[in-house]
Amino acid sequence: MSPKEEESKNRKAEILEAAAALFAESGYYKTTTADVARAVGVTQPYVFHFFKSKEQLYLAVLDNAYEKILHAFNTAEAPPEQLPEAMGKAFADLLATHRNEILLVMMSYATPEDAVRQKCQERFDTVYERVKSRFEQAGIPDAAGRARDFIGQGMIISLAETLNLPKLLPWHGKLGPDCD
Amino acid sequence: MSPKEEESKNRKAEILEAAAALFAESGYYKTTTADVARAVGVTQPYVFHFFKSKEQLYLAVLDNAYEKILHAFNTAEAPPEQLPEAMGKAFADLLATHRNEILLVMMSYATPEDAVRQKCQERFDTVYERVKSRFEQAGIPDAAGRARDFIGQGMIISLAETLNLPKLLPWHGKLGPDCD
DNA sequence: TAGTATTTATTGATCTATAAATAAAAAGGA
DNA sequence: TCCTTTTTATTTATAGATCAATAAATACTA
């Protein structure tokens, strides 16, 4: 497939991808639909052919990102005692491969748009319930508390990444294989 | 002091207070200088007589809020074994009495303005170092890790409050004195 | 009257969203 | 195959709204 064909294969997917990067870096308000269009190489009004508003575009991006997180937590496998660790690693891997989307999810609760808040509330609840339920299945005591701490850990990792404060990363100071 | 005198006693302080509430509720971008002015009862351009830009106003509000948090963590006193708990309570008290400012601090790292990011980085670092240092003085093992978890707890509390997800509050399910 | 507090008027920039126009591609019939 | 019609992809032009910020004018107070 030629680059040109590749490019025009699925404009909607291209827009979603570019928007994810831009929203993650510059947030909902500071990212303009013109920025997204420019990144893809189309004109600004054309974005509205695929998404009826900037808000709908943002929500679509956010939804994709939450799906990735849920999938990672659903598929992480390990013997019961090591489950939290394995899920933590799944999160760290996702952060490495899809940094934009992960940080977007972890920051979106601070976006004061009703529709965004609603989605964050619903999806964060789902993530929490999923983590708790997997911890329960693994026979981990105080699964609710552990799930809470697990999410807290995710938040502080995102904070550390966003503000460039490596001190706050849980793996700070420790070295592992392939540590840079 | 008459209401009129009271009102005009310190316009700058009034503006800071109104701005704190508005910024906390609606964030940096969605809060306009006209909103702040209206809340105080002055005209929009007059805000610029006290703060040379909207950004400077926001930074001033943010600074006040960080000061309150630092003060609370500095002054919390307890026997060494109970220090983390006492500092957690100090945070919870602050959240109850100055909800706006606390939530503002915990969400501001998601505001993609260079000056805001810089302040958050510097101040979050200060808070972390202070907590860690107090934990060390109290002879708590792995003070760095405990300080990290402490901040993570604060983040998840703020998330739970912002998104209205009481499940995620550490004190969820437990009852204490005067629990509502 | 001097000085301080505050307002009116306004500019210029930015951004989402709509509507109409055009170009390109695909389909259909002779 | 060549011409015509229809559909799809994309652009140009622009409306309409909002906002931060400046400058000049005015009201208030001592």
CSV table of N, CA, C and O in Angstrom, one decimal, chain B residues 73-175:
chain,number,residue,atom,x,y,z
B,73,PHE,N,1.2,20.1,57.1
B,73,PHE,CA,2.2,19.0,57.3
B,73,PHE,C,3.3,19.4,58.2
B,73,PHE,O,3.8,18.5,58.9
B,74,ASN,N,3.6,20.6,58.3
B,74,ASN,CA,4.7,21.0,59.2
B,74,ASN,C,4.3,21.0,60.6
B,74,ASN,O,5.1,20.7,61.5
B,75,THR,N,3.0,21.3,60.9
B,75,THR,CA,2.6,21.5,62.3
B,75,THR,C,1.9,20.3,62.9
B,75,THR,O,1.6,20.3,64.1
B,76,ALA,N,1.6,19.3,62.1
B,76,ALA,CA,1.0,18.1,62.6
B,76,ALA,C,2.0,17.4,63.6
B,76,ALA,O,3.1,17.2,63.3
B,77,GLU,N,1.5,17.2,64.8
B,77,GLU,CA,2.3,16.6,65.8
B,77,GLU,C,1.7,15.3,66.4
B,77,GLU,O,0.5,15.2,66.5
B,78,ALA,N,2.6,14.3,66.6
B,78,ALA,CA,2.1,13.0,67.2
B,78,ALA,C,3.4,12.2,67.6
B,78,ALA,O,4.5,12.5,67.1
B,79,PRO,N,3.2,11.2,68.4
B,79,PRO,CA,4.3,10.3,68.7
B,79,PRO,C,4.7,9.6,67.4
B,79,PRO,O,3.9,9.4,66.6
B,80,PRO,N,6.0,9.4,67.3
B,80,PRO,CA,6.5,8.8,66.0
B,80,PRO,C,5.7,7.8,65.3
B,80,PRO,O,5.5,7.9,64.1
B,81,GLU,N,5.2,6.8,66.1
B,81,GLU,CA,4.5,5.7,65.4
B,81,GLU,C,3.2,6.2,64.8
B,81,GLU,O,2.7,5.6,63.8
B,82,GLN,N,2.6,7.3,65.3
B,82,GLN,CA,1.4,7.7,64.8
B,82,GLN,C,1.5,9.0,63.9
B,82,GLN,O,0.5,9.6,63.5
B,83,LEU,N,2.7,9.3,63.5
B,83,LEU,CA,2.9,10.5,62.7
B,83,LEU,C,2.2,10.4,61.3
B,83,LEU,O,1.5,11.4,61.0
B,84,PRO,N,2.4,9.3,60.6
B,84,PRO,CA,1.7,9.3,59.3
B,84,PRO,C,0.2,9.5,59.4
B,84,PRO,O,-0.5,10.2,58.7
B,85,GLU,N,-0.4,8.8,60.4
B,85,GLU,CA,-1.8,8.9,60.7
B,85,GLU,C,-2.2,10.4,61.0
B,85,GLU,O,-3.2,10.9,60.5
B,86,ALA,N,-1.4,11.0,61.8
B,86,ALA,CA,-1.7,12.4,62.2
B,86,ALA,C,-1.6,13.3,61.0
B,86,ALA,O,-2.4,14.2,60.9
B,87,MET,N,-0.6,13.1,60.2
B,87,MET,CA,-0.5,13.9,59.0
B,87,MET,C,-1.6,13.7,58.0
B,87,MET,O,-2.1,14.6,57.3
B,88,GLY,N,-2.1,12.4,57.9
B,88,GLY,CA,-3.2,12.1,57.1
B,88,GLY,C,-4.5,12.8,57.6
B,88,GLY,O,-5.2,13.4,56.8
B,89,LYS,N,-4.6,12.9,58.9
B,89,LYS,CA,-5.8,13.6,59.5
B,89,LYS,C,-5.6,15.1,59.2
B,89,LYS,O,-6.6,15.7,58.9
B,90,ALA,N,-4.4,15.6,59.3
B,90,ALA,CA,-4.2,17.0,59.0
B,90,ALA,C,-4.7,17.3,57.6
B,90,ALA,O,-5.3,18.3,57.3
B,91,PHE,N,-4.4,16.4,56.7
B,91,PHE,CA,-4.8,16.6,55.3
B,91,PHE,C,-6.3,16.5,55.1
B,91,PHE,O,-6.9,17.3,54.5
B,92,ALA,N,-6.9,15.5,55.8
B,92,ALA,CA,-8.4,15.4,55.7
B,92,ALA,C,-9.1,16.6,56.3
B,92,ALA,O,-10.1,17.1,55.8
B,93,ASP,N,-8.5,17.2,57.4
B,93,ASP,CA,-9.1,18.4,58.0
B,93,ASP,C,-9.0,19.5,57.0
B,93,ASP,O,-10.0,20.3,56.9
B,94,LEU,N,-7.8,19.7,56.4
B,94,LEU,CA,-7.7,20.7,55.4
B,94,LEU,C,-8.6,20.6,54.3
B,94,LEU,O,-9.2,21.6,53.8
B,95,LEU,N,-8.8,19.4,53.9
B,95,LEU,CA,-9.8,19.1,52.8
B,95,LEU,C,-11.2,19.5,53.2
B,95,LEU,O,-11.9,20.1,52.4
B,96,ALA,N,-11.5,19.3,54.4
B,96,ALA,CA,-12.8,19.7,54.9
B,96,ALA,C,-13.0,21.2,55.0
B,96,ALA,O,-14.0,21.8,54.7
B,97,THR,N,-11.9,21.9,55.5
B,97,THR,CA,-12.0,23.4,55.7
B,97,THR,C,-11.7,24.2,54.5
B,97,THR,O,-12.2,25.3,54.3
B,98,HIS,N,-10.8,23.7,53.6
B,98,HIS,CA,-10.4,24.4,52.4
B,98,HIS,C,-10.5,23.5,51.2
B,98,HIS,O,-9.5,23.5,50.4
B,99,ARG,N,-11.6,22.9,51.0
B,99,ARG,CA,-11.8,22.0,49.9
B,99,ARG,C,-11.3,22.5,48.5
B,99,ARG,O,-10.5,21.8,47.8
B,100,ASN,N,-11.7,23.7,48.2
B,100,ASN,CA,-11.4,24.3,46.9
B,100,ASN,C,-9.9,24.2,46.6
B,100,ASN,O,-9.4,23.8,45.6
B,101,GLU,N,-9.2,24.8,47.6
B,101,GLU,CA,-7.8,25.0,47.4
B,101,GLU,C,-7.0,23.6,47.3
B,101,GLU,O,-6.1,23.4,46.5
B,102,ILE,N,-7.5,22.7,48.2
B,102,ILE,CA,-6.8,21.4,48.1
B,102,ILE,C,-7.0,20.7,46.8
B,102,ILE,O,-6.1,20.2,46.2
B,103,LEU,N,-8.3,20.7,46.3
B,103,LEU,CA,-8.5,20.0,45.1
B,103,LEU,C,-7.8,20.8,43.9
B,103,LEU,O,-7.3,20.1,43.0
B,104,LEU,N,-7.7,22.1,44.0
B,104,LEU,CA,-7.0,22.8,43.0
B,104,LEU,C,-5.5,22.4,42.9
B,104,LEU,O,-5.0,22.1,41.9
B,105,VAL,N,-4.9,22.2,44.1
B,105,VAL,CA,-3.5,21.8,44.1
B,105,VAL,C,-3.4,20.4,43.5
B,105,VAL,O,-2.5,20.1,42.7
B,106,MET,N,-4.3,19.5,43.8
B,106,MET,CA,-4.2,18.1,43.3
B,106,MET,C,-4.6,18.0,41.9
B,106,MET,O,-4.3,16.9,41.3
B,107,MET,N,-5.2,19.0,41.3
B,107,MET,CA,-5.5,18.9,39.9
B,107,MET,C,-4.6,19.7,39.0
B,107,MET,O,-4.6,19.5,37.8
B,108,SER,N,-3.9,20.7,39.6
B,108,SER,CA,-3.2,21.6,38.8
B,108,SER,C,-2.1,21.0,37.9
B,108,SER,O,-1.7,21.6,36.9
B,109,TYR,N,-1.6,19.9,38.3
B,109,TYR,CA,-0.5,19.3,37.5
B,109,TYR,C,-1.0,18.9,36.1
B,109,TYR,O,-0.2,18.7,35.2
B,110,ALA,N,-2.3,18.9,36.0
B,110,ALA,CA,-2.9,18.5,34.7
B,110,ALA,C,-3.1,19.8,33.8
B,110,ALA,O,-3.6,19.7,32.7
B,111,THR,N,-2.7,20.9,34.3
B,111,THR,CA,-2.9,22.2,33.5
B,111,THR,C,-1.7,22.4,32.7
B,111,THR,O,-0.6,22.7,33.2
B,112,PRO,N,-1.9,22.4,31.3
B,112,PRO,CA,-0.7,22.4,30.5
B,112,PRO,C,-0.2,23.8,30.1
B,112,PRO,O,-0.1,24.2,29.0
B,113,GLU,N,0.1,24.5,31.2
B,113,GLU,CA,0.8,25.8,31.0
B,113,GLU,C,2.1,25.7,31.7
B,113,GLU,O,2.2,25.3,32.8
B,114,ASP,N,3.1,26.1,30.9
B,114,ASP,CA,4.5,26.0,31.4
B,114,ASP,C,4.7,26.5,32.9
B,114,ASP,O,5.2,25.8,33.7
B,115,ALA,N,4.2,27.7,33.1
B,115,ALA,CA,4.4,28.3,34.4
B,115,ALA,C,3.7,27.5,35.5
B,115,ALA,O,4.2,27.3,36.6
B,116,VAL,N,2.5,26.9,35.2
B,116,VAL,CA,1.8,26.1,36.2
B,116,VAL,C,2.5,24.8,36.4
B,116,VAL,O,2.7,24.4,37.6
B,117,ARG,N,3.0,24.2,35.4
B,117,ARG,CA,3.7,22.9,35.5
B,117,ARG,C,5.0,23.1,36.4
B,117,ARG,O,5.3,22.3,37.3
B,118,GLN,N,5.6,24.2,36.1
B,118,GLN,CA,6.9,24.5,36.8
B,118,GLN,C,6.6,24.7,38.3
B,118,GLN,O,7.3,24.1,39.2
B,119,LYS,N,5.6,25.4,38.6
B,119,LYS,CA,5.2,25.6,40.0
B,119,LYS,C,4.8,24.3,40.7
B,119,LYS,O,5.3,24.0,41.8
B,120,CYS,N,4.0,23.5,40.0
B,120,CYS,CA,3.6,22.2,40.6
B,120,CYS,C,4.8,21.3,40.8
B,120,CYS,O,4.9,20.7,41.8
B,121,GLN,N,5.7,21.3,39.8
B,121,GLN,CA,6.9,20.5,40.0
B,121,GLN,C,7.7,20.9,41.3
B,121,GLN,O,8.0,20.0,42.1
B,122,GLU,N,7.9,22.1,41.3
B,122,GLU,CA,8.7,22.7,42.5
B,122,GLU,C,8.0,22.4,43.8
B,122,GLU,O,8.6,21.9,44.8
B,123,ARG,N,6.7,22.7,43.8
B,123,ARG,CA,6.0,22.6,45.1
B,123,ARG,C,5.7,21.2,45.5
B,123,ARG,O,5.8,20.8,46.7
B,124,PHE,N,5.4,20.3,44.5
B,124,PHE,CA,5.2,18.9,44.9
B,124,PHE,C,6.5,18.3,45.4
B,124,PHE,O,6.4,17.5,46.3
B,125,ASP,N,7.6,18.7,44.8
B,125,ASP,CA,8.8,18.2,45.3
B,125,ASP,C,9.0,18.6,46.7
B,125,ASP,O,9.5,17.9,47.6
B,126,THR,N,8.8,19.9,47.0
B,126,THR,CA,8.9,20.4,48.4
B,126,THR,C,8.0,19.6,49.3
B,126,THR,O,8.5,19.2,50.4
B,127,VAL,N,6.8,19.4,49.0
B,127,VAL,CA,5.9,18.7,49.8
B,127,VAL,C,6.4,17.3,50.1
B,127,VAL,O,6.5,16.8,51.2
B,128,TYR,N,6.8,16.6,49.0
B,128,TYR,CA,7.4,15.3,49.2
B,128,TYR,C,8.6,15.2,50.1
B,128,TYR,O,8.7,14.4,51.0
B,129,GLU,N,9.5,16.2,49.9
B,129,GLU,CA,10.7,16.2,50.7
B,129,GLU,C,10.4,16.5,52.2
B,129,GLU,O,11.0,15.9,53.1
B,130,ARG,N,9.4,17.3,52.4
B,130,ARG,CA,9.0,17.6,53.8
B,130,ARG,C,8.4,16.4,54.4
B,130,ARG,O,8.7,16.1,55.6
B,131,VAL,N,7.5,15.7,53.7
B,131,VAL,CA,6.9,14.6,54.3
B,131,VAL,C,7.9,13.5,54.6
B,131,VAL,O,8.0,12.9,55.7
B,132,LYS,N,8.8,13.3,53.6
B,132,LYS,CA,9.8,12.3,53.8
B,132,LYS,C,10.7,12.6,55.0
B,132,LYS,O,11.0,11.7,55.8
B,133,SER,N,11.1,13.9,55.1
B,133,SER,CA,12.0,14.3,56.2
B,133,SER,C,11.3,14.1,57.5
B,133,SER,O,12.0,13.7,58.5
B,134,ARG,N,10.0,14.4,57.6
B,134,ARG,CA,9.4,14.2,58.9
B,134,ARG,C,9.3,12.7,59.2
B,134,ARG,O,9.4,12.4,60.4
B,135,PHE,N,9.0,11.9,58.2
B,135,PHE,CA,9.0,10.5,58.5
B,135,PHE,C,10.3,10.0,58.9
B,135,PHE,O,10.4,9.1,59.8
B,136,GLU,N,11.4,10.5,58.3
B,136,GLU,CA,12.7,10.1,58.7
B,136,GLU,C,13.0,10.5,60.2
B,136,GLU,O,13.5,9.6,60.9
B,137,GLN,N,12.7,11.7,60.5
B,137,GLN,CA,12.9,12.2,61.9
B,137,GLN,C,12.2,11.3,62.9
B,137,GLN,O,12.6,11.1,64.0
B,138,ALA,N,11.0,10.8,62.4
B,138,ALA,CA,10.2,9.9,63.3
B,138,ALA,C,10.8,8.5,63.4
B,138,ALA,O,10.2,7.6,64.0
B,139,GLY,N,11.9,8.3,62.6
B,139,GLY,CA,12.5,6.9,62.6
B,139,GLY,C,11.7,5.9,61.9
B,139,GLY,O,11.8,4.7,62.1
B,140,ILE,N,10.8,6.3,60.9
B,140,ILE,CA,10.0,5.4,60.2
B,140,ILE,C,10.9,4.7,59.1
B,140,ILE,O,11.6,5.5,58.3
B,141,PRO,N,10.8,3.4,59.0
B,141,PRO,CA,11.7,2.7,58.0
B,141,PRO,C,11.1,3.0,56.6
B,141,PRO,O,9.9,3.1,56.4
B,142,ASP,N,12.0,3.0,55.6
B,142,ASP,CA,11.6,3.3,54.2
B,142,ASP,C,10.8,4.6,54.1
B,142,ASP,O,9.7,4.6,53.6
B,143,ALA,N,11.3,5.6,54.7
B,143,ALA,CA,10.6,6.9,54.7
B,143,ALA,C,10.2,7.4,53.3
B,143,ALA,O,9.1,7.9,53.1
B,144,ALA,N,11.1,7.2,52.4
B,144,ALA,CA,10.8,7.6,51.0
B,144,ALA,C,9.6,6.9,50.5
B,144,ALA,O,8.7,7.6,49.9
B,145,GLY,N,9.6,5.6,50.6
B,145,GLY,CA,8.4,4.8,50.1
B,145,GLY,C,7.2,5.2,50.8
B,145,GLY,O,6.1,5.4,50.2
B,146,ARG,N,7.3,5.4,52.1
B,146,ARG,CA,6.1,5.8,52.9
B,146,ARG,C,5.6,7.2,52.5
B,146,ARG,O,4.4,7.4,52.4
B,147,ALA,N,6.5,8.1,52.2
B,147,ALA,CA,6.1,9.4,51.8
B,147,ALA,C,5.4,9.4,50.4
B,147,ALA,O,4.4,10.0,50.2
B,148,ARG,N,5.9,8.5,49.6
B,148,ARG,CA,5.3,8.3,48.2
B,148,ARG,C,3.9,7.8,48.4
B,148,ARG,O,3.0,8.4,47.8
B,149,ASP,N,3.7,6.8,49.2
B,149,ASP,CA,2.4,6.2,49.4
B,149,ASP,C,1.5,7.3,50.0
B,149,ASP,O,0.3,7.3,49.7
B,150,PHE,N,2.0,8.1,50.9
B,150,PHE,CA,1.2,9.1,51.6
B,150,PHE,C,0.6,10.1,50.5
B,150,PHE,O,-0.5,10.4,50.5
B,151,ILE,N,1.5,10.5,49.6
B,151,ILE,CA,1.1,11.4,48.5
B,151,ILE,C,0.1,10.7,47.6
B,151,ILE,O,-0.9,11.3,47.2
B,152,GLY,N,0.3,9.4,47.3
B,152,GLY,CA,-0.6,8.6,46.5
B,152,GLY,C,-2.0,8.6,47.1
B,152,GLY,O,-3.0,8.7,46.4
B,153,GLN,N,-2.0,8.4,48.4
B,153,GLN,CA,-3.2,8.4,49.1
B,153,GLN,C,-4.0,9.8,49.0
B,153,GLN,O,-5.2,9.8,48.7
B,154,GLY,N,-3.2,10.8,49.1
B,154,GLY,CA,-3.8,12.2,48.9
B,154,GLY,C,-4.4,12.3,47.5
B,154,GLY,O,-5.4,12.9,47.3
B,155,MET,N,-3.7,11.8,46.5
B,155,MET,CA,-4.2,11.9,45.1
B,155,MET,C,-5.5,11.1,44.9
B,155,MET,O,-6.4,11.6,44.3
B,156,ILE,N,-5.5,9.9,45.5
B,156,ILE,CA,-6.7,9.1,45.3
B,156,ILE,C,-7.9,9.7,46.1
B,156,ILE,O,-9.1,9.7,45.6
B,157,ILE,N,-7.6,10.3,47.2
B,157,ILE,CA,-8.7,11.0,47.9
B,157,ILE,C,-9.3,12.2,47.0
B,157,ILE,O,-10.5,12.3,46.9
B,158,SER,N,-8.4,12.9,46.4
B,158,SER,CA,-8.8,14.0,45.6
B,158,SER,C,-9.6,13.5,44.4
B,158,SER,O,-10.6,14.1,44.0
B,159,LEU,N,-9.1,12.4,43.8
B,159,LEU,CA,-9.8,11.8,42.7
B,159,LEU,C,-11.2,11.4,43.1
B,159,LEU,O,-12.2,11.7,42.4
B,160,ALA,N,-11.3,10.8,44.2
B,160,ALA,CA,-12.6,10.3,44.7
B,160,ALA,C,-13.5,11.5,45.0
B,160,ALA,O,-14.7,11.4,44.7
B,161,GLU,N,-13.0,12.6,45.5
B,161,GLU,CA,-13.8,13.7,45.8
B,161,GLU,C,-14.3,14.4,44.5
B,161,GLU,O,-15.4,14.8,44.3
B,162,THR,N,-13.3,14.5,43.6
B,162,THR,CA,-13.6,15.2,42.3
B,162,THR,C,-14.7,14.5,41.5
B,162,THR,O,-15.6,15.1,40.9
B,163,LEU,N,-14.5,13.1,41.5
B,163,LEU,CA,-15.4,12.3,40.6
B,163,LEU,C,-16.6,11.8,41.4
B,163,LEU,O,-17.4,11.1,40.8
B,164,ASN,N,-16.7,12.2,42.7
B,164,ASN,CA,-17.8,11.7,43.5
B,164,ASN,C,-17.8,10.1,43.5
B,164,ASN,O,-18.8,9.5,43.1
B,165,LEU,N,-16.7,9.6,43.9
B,165,LEU,CA,-16.6,8.1,44.0
B,165,LEU,C,-16.2,7.7,45.4
B,165,LEU,O,-15.1,7.3,45.6
B,166,PRO,N,-17.1,7.8,46.4
B,166,PRO,CA,-16.8,7.6,47.8
B,166,PRO,C,-16.2,6.3,48.1
B,166,PRO,O,-15.4,6.1,49.0
B,167,LYS,N,-16.5,5.3,47.2
B,167,LYS,CA,-15.9,4.0,47.3
B,167,LYS,C,-14.3,4.0,47.4
B,167,LYS,O,-13.7,3.2,48.0
B,168,LEU,N,-13.8,5.0,46.7
B,168,LEU,CA,-12.3,5.1,46.7
B,168,LEU,C,-11.7,5.8,47.9
B,168,LEU,O,-10.5,5.9,48.0
B,169,LEU,N,-12.5,6.3,48.8
B,169,LEU,CA,-12.0,7.0,49.9
B,169,LEU,C,-11.4,6.0,50.9
B,169,LEU,O,-12.1,4.9,51.1
B,170,PRO,N,-10.3,6.2,51.5
B,170,PRO,CA,-9.7,5.2,52.4
B,170,PRO,C,-10.6,4.9,53.6
B,170,PRO,O,-10.6,3.8,54.1
B,171,TRP,N,-11.4,5.9,54.0
B,171,TRP,CA,-12.2,5.7,55.2
B,171,TRP,C,-13.6,5.2,54.8
B,171,TRP,O,-14.5,5.2,55.6
B,172,HIS,N,-13.7,4.8,53.6
B,172,HIS,CA,-15.0,4.2,53.1
B,172,HIS,C,-15.4,3.0,53.9
B,172,HIS,O,-14.5,2.1,54.0
B,173,GLY,N,-16.6,2.9,54.3
B,173,GLY,CA,-17.1,1.7,55.0
B,173,GLY,C,-16.8,1.7,56.5
B,173,GLY,O,-17.6,1.3,57.3
B,174,LYS,N,-15.7,2.3,56.9
B,174,LYS,CA,-15.4,2.5,58.3
B,174,LYS,C,-16.2,3.6,58.9
B,174,LYS,O,-16.5,4.6,58.2
B,175,LEU,N,-16.5,3.5,60.2
B,175,LEU,CA,-17.1,4.7,60.8
B,175,LEU,C,-16.3,5.2,61.9
B,175,LEU,O,-15.6,4.5,62.6
